[in-house]
Amino acid sequence: MTELTYTAPKPKVIPGATGDWEIVIGMEVHAQVKSEAKLFSGASTKFGAEPNSNVSLVDAAMPGMLPVINEYCVEQAVRTGLGLKAEINLYSRFDRKNYFYPDLPQGYQISQLYHPIVGEGEVLVDMEPGVARRVRIERIHLEQDAGKSVHDMDPTMSFVDLNRTGVALMEIVSRPDIRGPEEAAEYVRKLRQILRYLGTCDGNMQEGSMRADVNVSVCRPGDYERYQESQDFSHLGTRCEIKNMNSMRFIQAAIEYEARRQIAILEDGGSIDQETRLYDAAKNETRSMRSKEEAHDYRYFPDPDLLPLEIDQAWVDEIGAGLPELPDEKRARFVLDFGMTEYDASVLTAEVASADFFEKVAAGRDGKMAANWVINELFGRLNKEDIALSDSPVSAEQLGGIIDLIGQKVISGKIAKDLFEIVWTEGGDPAKIVEERGMKQVTDTGAIEAAVDEIIAGNPAQVEKAKGNPKLAGWFVGQVMKATGGKANPQAVQDIVRSKLGLE
Amino acid sequence: MDLSTLTIAEARDALRKGELTSVDLTDAYLTAAEASDALNAYTTKTPEQARDMAAAADARIKAGDAPAMCGIPIGVKDLYAVEGVATQAASNILAGFKPQYESTVTGNLWSSGAVMLGKLNMDEFAMGSSNITSAYGPAISPWRRAGDETPITPGGSSGGSAAAVAADLCLGATASDTGGSIRQPAAFTGTVGIKPTYGRCSRWGMVAFASSLDQAGPVTKTVRDAAIMLGAMAGYDPKDSTSANLPVPDFEAALTGDIRGKTIGIPREYRVEGMSETLDTLWREGAEMLRDAGATIVDISLPHTKYALPTYYIIAPAEASSNLSRYDGVKYGHRATLAQGDGITDMYEKTRAEGFGEEVQRRVMLGAYVLSAGFYDAYYVRAQKVRTLIKRDFELAFGDGVDAILAPATPSAAWGLGEMQTDDPVQMYLEDVFTVPLNLAGLPGVSVPAGLNRQGLPLGLQLIGRPWEEGDLLNIAGALETAVGFTAKPERWW
């Protein structure tokens, strides 16, 4: 495997009245496992179904109902762990987290507190070409999602939708290695990208498939390094946890606000209360939800309805062998194999589908040219018209055909853009279109010479000027191109014009 | 033919021979059940269902398809979900609850052709040793002390099951055992009760008390009946992760009566202070009978026995506190009437205060306490470690060649209702001293009638077996049953 080298980004510094401050961030990302059925029941996980239609007896916590682990969800968690280069725990166990809430029918959430399925791993968070943060993953555990309480449909009643109850989540817990609001947003973006590559989470943040709890504290420059040496968290300051964030933009804004709020308190001589806070996007502020004293006592204990989860190394290896090429590797390969910039490689590898599309276009063709056409012409156009790549009117084969015609000097770059436009709006085989519509580039020097002669004969004054100022040759080239409808080979025109004007 | 004295085995044979129809048999038991309200054993009777099932069973028998329990009328502990039939675990919090599903164990019984007479009384959520915590009021034992009309407890929590079988209100009954709830009522009523190895029967559809301890089993009139009925109840169930993927052997076929060469252990730690003299005598006599039948009797030690009760009363309430969280008034069962302005917390508190009885509330609080932050390690984690030691005591004994362990089932005979100090729950908990170690160790145990005390109340002996060897255990129990020759029946007063 090829790897690119990176330097770590500088931590975000916020200047205060009493000196500089730094931010320390750790995240718990809840990623919904991509699976047909729930973690402990056979009910469907389909989003957007009629309320309470995807609910089994187990999900509704009917008396005497028992959970049975969905093996596929375990496989997905293992796959995720391997994708984050993490240690897989062959022995893990489920615990009950006890609390009362109407959308939690059992009165407890089945989670993994004491023995999670995945241990330490890491995520490389890209900030700019050559600059990336290595964020350590502490653990990933499997747990059940809760249902949804609806409080605004009736003035006196609340409603509960259990469709989401029991859906499998992976809670991905990072170390406090994230050092700024942008890094936090990029961390989520990268995590989302990796999970989507792995096919273990659809990453649909609007539908709640990924939500993040963000732990924020502030400290002085040097404190973080002291923490790294001593592993003593007290150097990092008291943290507040901002719950349930489902947009990268809001994550960034909330951290920004929260850090400044904490700095203001500290600079005022106050101290930070460890608490859980909620972000109000409309007001762009965080508000206290509950203090440490009000924190629930969840009375965790091993779920006696479930046996410990024991898996084989051979099974883990098998899952590992089937892992797809991941974003970091793919990007490195694109840079090294196709000679493109890291920036272009990042754009192309953002999604598996875009990378696959590019590779189809680039197969047997000039990589740089393919990258250029995919990114600038196709992606640019798709973006502008807000069309998904999967709905692109121009296929990889068609785009490859256009590039072939350029490479074979059948058409010029300019004509190629016209051709792209035709393929975009009308479809069709590029080679056929060129043939049928007479778009072929004229390389017949006789025809070009005739055209050049005509222009020279018609513009004696310009000819005189050009003899004194060779730069004016370009004007003649332009005129010839115009006269030939852009189909003349520009290099050939250039050569003939210069020779006829005696500029060589 | 006196249908009321039939055993399951006898009725099965008569049904197969065509000497009897299930419809007639069922009618006889429905009549008996109808006339039994003074015992308060049945909480719900299902005569229509029973007659339909009996007719279907007769058709199966006629067609030559007669599994073990075909046509046998039984009662079902209110802990088991039966589709469309009130299932409340004798709790007000499940008032009006009729499941849309069938528990695996009852489903197995119906597949085997059994006929359901109704649901049987029990302690609320199976928490209790005398049936007094039932929302339906206590079941009453058909037994009385000689010359004394004081109502006697049939024990608990499967008091309704034991009372019904002892009073011939059904041929057998499902029961469940978390800390002795099958074996103690069986001992109190002169019936046979077996708690199989943990994992032998599916817990799916059985209202949970303490998941790691709960196990289904039957109460029957004889050891043979226990073998037949357990065989029909047991089996691997993929819907219960803790059920064992093992074939169910033919337990009845194991009843050879031959126990020559078997080694029976007598645990010295079970000889406790205050044990009745009669019981001590019966225990000794029981051992002698087994020796006479060809077994070797050895003294053994189970040194961690004294920690079993405190361990049990940490683990069982801890699991119960969590298992009973689902009864919150949101989805089914009782919901308190709320006052203007009451919020969700009020709804929980009022619903649970109204719906749960005192003993259930006590155990939920105990459980929440031992699991709470700062106490978890000292109580729950430590109790789990002791549990491992208790289990190892048995493993060592079996490892030394012991085939079964003989001990009393209870420290005393049944008491009269109101005689046990109900304001001292700890006194009640002490009644479980001989039964809880098996639940902690997951081992099978069977209670067999051993005789009557001086007042004429039954006493039971308990045999403890190796895991998954219920057949061998029942065979030894059968030998003991034969040797004891217990034939006493309660005189009918109800």
Coordinates of C-alpha atoms in Angstrom, one line a residue, chain B residues 10-20 61 65-70 252:
Chain B
E10 CA -52.3 -43.3 32.9
A11 CA -54.5 -40.9 31.0
R12 CA -52.2 -40.9 28.0
D13 CA -52.3 -44.7 27.9
A14 CA -56.1 -44.8 28.3
L15 CA -56.5 -42.2 25.6
R16 CA -54.3 -44.1 23.2
K17 CA -56.2 -47.3 23.9
G18 CA -59.5 -45.5 23.2
E19 CA -60.7 -46.2 26.7
L20 CA -61.2 -42.5 27.3
I61 CA -55.4 -39.6 18.6
D65 CA -50.9 -38.9 15.7
A66 CA -50.8 -38.8 19.5
P67 CA -47.7 -37.1 20.9
A68 CA -46.8 -37.4 24.6
M69 CA -49.3 -34.8 26.0
C70 CA -52.1 -35.4 23.5
E252 CA -39.4 -41.1 30.4

